[in-house]
Amino acid sequence: MAPNRKMGTRGDDVLRRAGDASVLILTSLAEGPKHGYALIQDVSAFSGVRLGPGTLYGALDRLEQLGLIEALPSQDRRHPYQITAEGVSVLTSHLDALDRVSKVGRLRLGFEAS
Amino acid sequence: VTSTRRDHPGNHRALVLALRCYPRRWKARHAEEAAELAHMLASDGVPPGSIAFDYLLGAVRARLAPLVARCWRPRTLAVLATGVIAAACLAVSTAPAPAGASGVVRVEVGQDAGGAGASHLAQAIRSHHFHIVVRQVVVPASQVGSIVAARVTGHPAPSDQVIGEIKGRCADGSEGCTVGLAIPANFIGTATVLVGRGACSSGPTDNVRVWHKMNGSRTGTSSHAC
């Protein structure tokens, strides 16, 4: 599978349309597989955003359909999820784009580039 | 052990109801885990109502998402949205304007020798917030109750700010008297309108009653009335 398939035909960032929750979940899963509750706790810890459970499952389904994450065999009733190689690629591209915007924004606000 | 609001059976029912709203495929896969997650979040202090509400929103999205993906592709949505916006703009631009919003405001004077006609005219002008003063002047019997003059005062009026005259029947039954005014709705200047009245046996012959229109409020000065 080509790593940039999910970047769209015009090179647009698929995560931009998937929403902030998707980015937060992928970022959390970049650390390692997690189930729903652990995801909510981790996202809250590193971003301050408390994902609602309905939002979480909606984003998980969407990311799974896009092939950016996959469910691991369930432990009891919990389904851990892990990021796929394609998910890593898409997240990297998205964070690069955010980084470029961040740098320009900081520069224009008068902050020195770090 | 005291029963807390968190343990309230209503909260559990709301959660079950919200989870039931999800598509069958979703429920088969996530329902048990979702219920367990809800209990864990509630024990962390998240209000059960907000958990149930979030699941309900998620259920709506889960049911709508395939429908939107199948029937309403982004391009179709964009075309539809453009059409709706264009139709709304067209409807707004072609809808009849409310009275006074555009065009001409027509005000008429009642033919009354006692001044009630002038009063009626002043009231009509005032209701449209024009800065127009109505005065009465003594005129021949045939012109009583008619507008004998309408002068724009202050700055020269732009071409679209000309007050028109409405012709009608005079007090003596003849035709050709000015009985009303056609004022541009966007009139922002000042003007004085003279309305004819019958002669008094004594007292002043004009400025009988003057209404100053300033900022939409009326300041009435009555120097004398017959």
Coordinates of C-alpha atoms in Angstrom, one line a residue:
Chain A
M1 CA 0.0 0.0 0.0
A2 CA 1.4 3.4 -1.0
P3 CA 2.2 5.4 2.1
N4 CA 0.6 8.6 0.7
R5 CA -2.7 7.0 -0.5
K6 CA -4.6 8.7 2.3
M7 CA -3.2 12.1 1.4
G8 CA -5.9 12.4 -1.2
T9 CA -5.8 12.9 -4.9
R10 CA -4.8 16.6 -4.6
G11 CA -2.3 15.9 -1.8
D12 CA -4.7 17.2 0.8
D13 CA -4.2 16.1 4.4
V14 CA -6.9 13.5 5.2
L15 CA -6.6 14.2 8.9
R16 CA -7.6 17.8 8.4
R17 CA -11.0 16.5 7.4
A18 CA -11.0 13.7 10.0
G19 CA -11.1 16.2 12.8
D20 CA -9.0 17.0 15.9
A21 CA -10.1 13.9 17.8
S22 CA -8.5 11.7 15.1
V23 CA -5.2 13.6 15.4
L24 CA -5.3 13.3 19.2
I25 CA -6.0 9.6 19.0
L26 CA -3.3 8.9 16.5
T27 CA -0.8 10.9 18.5
S28 CA -1.8 8.8 21.6
L29 CA -1.5 5.5 19.7
A30 CA 1.9 6.6 18.4
E31 CA 3.2 5.7 21.8
G32 CA 1.7 2.2 21.8
P33 CA -1.6 0.3 21.7
K34 CA -4.3 1.5 24.0
H35 CA -8.0 0.7 24.6
G36 CA -10.7 3.4 24.9
Y37 CA -10.4 4.4 28.6
A38 CA -6.6 4.6 28.3
L39 CA -6.9 6.7 25.2
I40 CA -9.2 9.2 26.9
Q41 CA -6.9 9.4 29.9
D42 CA -3.7 9.8 27.8
V43 CA -5.3 12.4 25.4
S44 CA -6.5 14.4 28.5
A45 CA -3.0 14.2 30.0
F46 CA -1.0 15.5 27.0
S47 CA -3.5 17.9 25.4
G48 CA -6.0 18.8 28.1
V49 CA -8.8 17.7 25.8
R50 CA -11.3 15.3 27.4
L51 CA -12.7 13.2 24.6
G52 CA -16.3 12.2 25.0
P53 CA -16.9 8.4 24.7
G54 CA -19.2 8.9 21.7
T55 CA -16.7 11.1 20.0
L56 CA -14.0 8.5 20.8
Y57 CA -15.8 5.6 19.2
G58 CA -16.8 7.7 16.2
A59 CA -13.2 8.7 15.6
L60 CA -11.9 5.1 16.2
D61 CA -14.3 3.7 13.6
R62 CA -13.4 6.4 11.1
L63 CA -9.6 5.9 11.6
E64 CA -10.1 2.1 11.3
Q65 CA -12.0 2.5 8.0
L66 CA -9.3 4.7 6.7
G67 CA -6.8 2.0 7.6
L68 CA -4.9 4.3 10.0
I69 CA -5.4 2.2 13.1
E70 CA -6.4 -1.5 13.6
A71 CA -8.0 -3.3 16.5
L72 CA -6.0 -5.9 18.3
P73 CA -7.5 -9.1 19.8
S74 CA -9.8 -8.1 22.6
Q75 CA -8.8 -8.3 26.2
D76 CA -12.0 -9.1 28.1
R77 CA -14.5 -6.7 26.7
R78 CA -11.9 -4.1 25.8
H79 CA -10.5 -3.7 22.3
P80 CA -7.0 -2.2 22.2
Y81 CA -6.1 -0.3 19.1
Q82 CA -2.8 0.3 17.5
I83 CA -1.6 2.7 14.8
T84 CA -0.8 1.2 11.4
A85 CA 2.2 2.0 9.2
E86 CA -0.1 4.1 7.1
G87 CA -1.3 5.8 10.2
V88 CA 2.2 6.7 11.1
S89 CA 2.8 8.1 7.7
V90 CA -0.3 10.2 7.6
L91 CA 0.2 11.5 11.2
T92 CA 3.8 12.4 10.3
S93 CA 2.6 14.4 7.2
H94 CA -0.1 16.1 9.3
L95 CA 2.3 17.1 12.0
D96 CA 4.8 18.3 9.5
A97 CA 2.1 20.5 8.0
L98 CA 1.1 21.8 11.4
D99 CA 4.7 22.5 12.2
R100 CA 5.1 24.6 9.0
V101 CA 2.0 26.6 10.0
S102 CA 3.3 26.9 13.5
K103 CA 6.7 28.2 12.4
V104 CA 5.2 30.8 10.0
G105 CA 2.7 31.9 12.7
R106 CA 5.4 32.3 15.3
L107 CA 7.6 34.2 12.9
R108 CA 4.8 36.5 12.0
L109 CA 3.9 37.1 15.6
G110 CA 7.5 38.2 16.2
F111 CA 8.7 35.1 18.0
E112 CA 12.2 33.9 17.1
A113 CA 12.3 30.6 15.3
S114 CA 13.5 27.9 17.6
Chain B
V1 CA -23.9 3.8 51.8
T2 CA -25.8 6.7 50.4
S3 CA -27.2 6.7 46.9
T4 CA -25.6 9.4 44.8
R5 CA -26.8 11.2 41.8
R6 CA -24.3 9.2 39.8
D7 CA -25.9 5.9 40.8
H8 CA -29.4 7.2 39.9
P9 CA -31.3 4.6 37.8
G10 CA -32.3 7.3 35.4
N11 CA -28.7 7.8 34.4
H12 CA -28.3 4.1 33.7
R13 CA -31.5 4.2 31.6
A14 CA -30.3 7.2 29.6
L15 CA -27.0 5.4 28.9
V16 CA -28.8 2.2 27.8
L17 CA -31.1 4.3 25.6
A18 CA -28.2 6.1 24.0
L19 CA -26.4 2.9 23.3
R20 CA -29.5 1.4 21.8
C21 CA -29.6 4.2 19.3
Y22 CA -26.4 3.0 17.6
P23 CA -26.5 0.9 14.4
R24 CA -26.6 -2.9 15.0
R25 CA -23.1 -3.4 13.7
W26 CA -21.7 -0.8 16.1
K27 CA -23.5 -2.4 19.0
A28 CA -22.3 -5.8 18.2
R29 CA -18.7 -4.6 18.3
H30 CA -18.6 -1.8 20.9
A31 CA -21.7 -1.9 23.1
E32 CA -20.2 -3.9 26.1
E33 CA -17.0 -2.0 26.0
A34 CA -18.8 1.3 25.7
A35 CA -21.0 0.5 28.7
E36 CA -17.9 -0.4 30.8
L37 CA -16.1 2.8 29.6
A38 CA -19.2 4.9 30.7
H39 CA -19.0 3.4 34.2
M40 CA -15.3 4.0 34.4
L41 CA -15.7 7.6 33.3
A42 CA -18.6 8.1 35.7
S43 CA -16.4 6.8 38.6
D44 CA -13.8 9.4 37.5
G45 CA -16.3 12.1 38.1
V46 CA -17.6 12.7 34.6
P47 CA -21.3 13.6 34.8
P48 CA -23.3 10.5 33.7
G49 CA -25.7 12.8 31.8
S50 CA -23.0 14.2 29.7
I51 CA -21.7 10.6 28.9
A52 CA -25.1 9.5 27.8
F53 CA -25.5 12.7 25.7
D54 CA -22.2 12.2 24.1
Y55 CA -23.1 8.6 23.2
L56 CA -26.4 9.9 21.8
L57 CA -24.6 12.4 19.6
G58 CA -22.2 9.6 18.5
A59 CA -25.2 7.4 17.7
V60 CA -26.7 10.1 15.5
R61 CA -23.3 10.6 13.7
A62 CA -22.9 6.8 13.3
R63 CA -26.3 6.6 11.7
L64 CA -25.9 9.6 9.5
A65 CA -22.3 9.0 8.4
P66 CA -23.0 6.1 6.0
L67 CA -26.1 8.0 4.6
V68 CA -24.0 11.1 4.0
A69 CA -21.2 9.1 2.5
R70 CA -23.6 7.2 0.2
C71 CA -25.9 9.9 -0.9
W72 CA -24.3 13.2 -0.2
R73 CA -20.8 13.2 -1.6
P74 CA -18.8 16.4 -0.9
R75 CA -19.3 17.7 -4.4
T76 CA -23.1 17.1 -4.2
L77 CA -23.2 18.8 -0.8
A78 CA -21.2 21.7 -2.2
V79 CA -23.6 22.1 -5.2
L80 CA -26.6 21.7 -2.9
A81 CA -25.3 24.3 -0.4
T82 CA -24.5 26.7 -3.2
G83 CA -27.9 26.3 -4.6
V84 CA -29.6 26.9 -1.2
I85 CA -27.5 30.0 -0.6
A86 CA -28.1 31.4 -4.1
A87 CA -31.8 30.8 -3.7
A88 CA -31.8 32.5 -0.3
C89 CA -30.0 35.5 -1.7
L90 CA -32.4 35.7 -4.6
A91 CA -35.4 35.5 -2.3
V92 CA -34.0 38.2 -0.1
S93 CA -33.2 40.5 -3.1
T94 CA -36.6 40.1 -4.8
A95 CA -38.8 40.0 -1.7
P96 CA -41.0 43.1 -1.3
A97 CA -39.3 45.6 0.9
P98 CA -41.1 46.4 4.2
A99 CA -42.8 49.8 4.2
G100 CA -40.4 52.6 4.6
A101 CA -37.3 50.4 3.7
S102 CA -37.2 51.5 0.1
G103 CA -39.2 53.4 -2.5
V104 CA -41.5 56.2 -1.5
V105 CA -43.5 56.9 1.6
R106 CA -46.9 58.5 0.9
V107 CA -48.4 60.7 3.6
E108 CA -51.6 62.6 3.2
V109 CA -53.2 65.5 5.0
G110 CA -56.8 65.4 6.0
Q111 CA -58.8 68.4 4.9
D112 CA -59.9 70.0 8.1
A113 CA -60.1 73.7 8.8
G114 CA -59.5 73.1 12.5
G115 CA -56.0 71.8 12.1
A116 CA -56.7 68.0 12.6
G117 CA -55.5 67.4 9.0
A118 CA -52.1 69.0 9.6
S119 CA -51.9 67.1 12.9
H120 CA -52.6 63.8 11.0
L121 CA -49.9 64.7 8.5
A122 CA -47.3 65.5 11.1
Q123 CA -48.1 62.2 12.9
A124 CA -47.7 60.2 9.7
I125 CA -44.4 61.9 9.0
R126 CA -43.2 61.4 12.5
S127 CA -44.0 57.7 12.3
H128 CA -41.5 57.4 9.5
H129 CA -38.8 59.3 11.4
F130 CA -38.4 62.1 8.8
H131 CA -37.0 65.4 9.9
I132 CA -39.9 67.4 8.5
V133 CA -41.7 70.2 10.2
V134 CA -45.4 70.8 9.6
R135 CA -46.7 74.3 9.9
Q136 CA -50.1 75.8 9.3
V137 CA -50.7 79.0 7.4
V138 CA -53.8 80.9 6.7
V139 CA -55.0 80.4 3.1
P140 CA -58.1 81.1 1.0
A141 CA -61.0 78.8 1.8
S142 CA -60.4 76.7 -1.3
Q143 CA -56.9 75.7 -0.1
V144 CA -57.8 74.9 3.5
G145 CA -56.6 71.4 4.4
S146 CA -54.2 71.4 1.4
I147 CA -50.4 71.5 1.3
V148 CA -49.5 74.9 0.0
A149 CA -45.7 74.4 0.1
A150 CA -43.1 71.8 0.9
R151 CA -39.6 73.1 1.0
V152 CA -36.5 71.1 1.6
T153 CA -34.3 73.0 3.9
G154 CA -30.6 72.7 4.8
H155 CA -28.3 71.2 2.3
P156 CA -29.4 71.0 -1.4
A157 CA -31.4 67.7 -1.8
P158 CA -29.8 65.0 -4.0
S159 CA -31.7 64.1 -7.1
D160 CA -33.2 61.0 -5.4
Q161 CA -34.3 63.0 -2.3
V162 CA -37.0 65.1 -4.0
I163 CA -40.3 65.3 -2.2
G164 CA -43.2 64.7 -4.6
E165 CA -46.7 66.1 -4.4
I166 CA -49.9 64.1 -4.4
K167 CA -52.7 65.9 -6.1
G168 CA -56.3 65.7 -5.1
R169 CA -59.6 67.5 -4.4
C170 CA -59.6 70.9 -2.8
A171 CA -61.8 72.0 0.0
D172 CA -64.2 73.7 -2.4
G173 CA -64.5 70.6 -4.5
S174 CA -62.2 71.6 -7.3
E175 CA -59.3 69.5 -8.4
G176 CA -55.6 70.3 -8.3
C177 CA -54.7 70.8 -4.7
T178 CA -51.8 69.1 -3.1
V179 CA -53.2 66.7 -0.5
G180 CA -50.2 64.5 0.2
L181 CA -46.5 64.1 -0.2
A182 CA -44.5 61.3 -1.7
I183 CA -41.3 61.3 0.4
P184 CA -38.4 59.1 -0.7
A185 CA -38.0 56.4 2.0
N186 CA -34.3 57.2 2.2
F187 CA -34.9 60.9 2.7
I188 CA -32.4 62.2 5.3
G189 CA -32.7 65.9 4.8
T190 CA -34.9 68.4 6.6
A191 CA -38.0 70.1 5.2
T192 CA -40.8 72.3 6.1
V193 CA -44.4 71.6 5.0
L194 CA -47.0 74.3 5.1
V195 CA -50.7 73.2 5.4
G196 CA -53.5 75.6 4.8
R197 CA -56.0 76.5 7.5
G198 CA -58.9 78.9 7.8
A199 CA -58.4 82.4 9.0
C200 CA -58.7 83.2 12.7
S201 CA -60.7 86.2 13.9
S202 CA -57.7 87.2 16.0
G203 CA -54.2 86.1 16.8
P204 CA -51.2 85.1 14.7
T205 CA -51.7 83.9 11.2
D206 CA -49.1 81.2 11.0
N207 CA -46.9 79.0 13.3
V208 CA -50.1 78.0 14.9
R209 CA -48.7 74.6 15.7
V210 CA -45.3 73.4 14.9
W211 CA -43.9 69.9 15.3
H212 CA -40.2 69.6 15.3
K213 CA -39.0 66.2 14.3
M214 CA -35.7 65.6 16.0
N215 CA -34.3 62.1 16.4
G216 CA -37.6 60.5 16.2
S217 CA -39.1 62.3 19.1
R218 CA -41.7 65.0 19.0
T219 CA -41.3 68.4 20.6
G220 CA -44.5 70.3 20.1
T221 CA -44.6 74.0 20.3
S222 CA -48.0 75.7 20.1
S223 CA -47.7 79.4 19.8
H224 CA -51.4 79.8 19.4
A225 CA -54.4 78.0 18.3
C226 CA -57.5 79.5 16.8

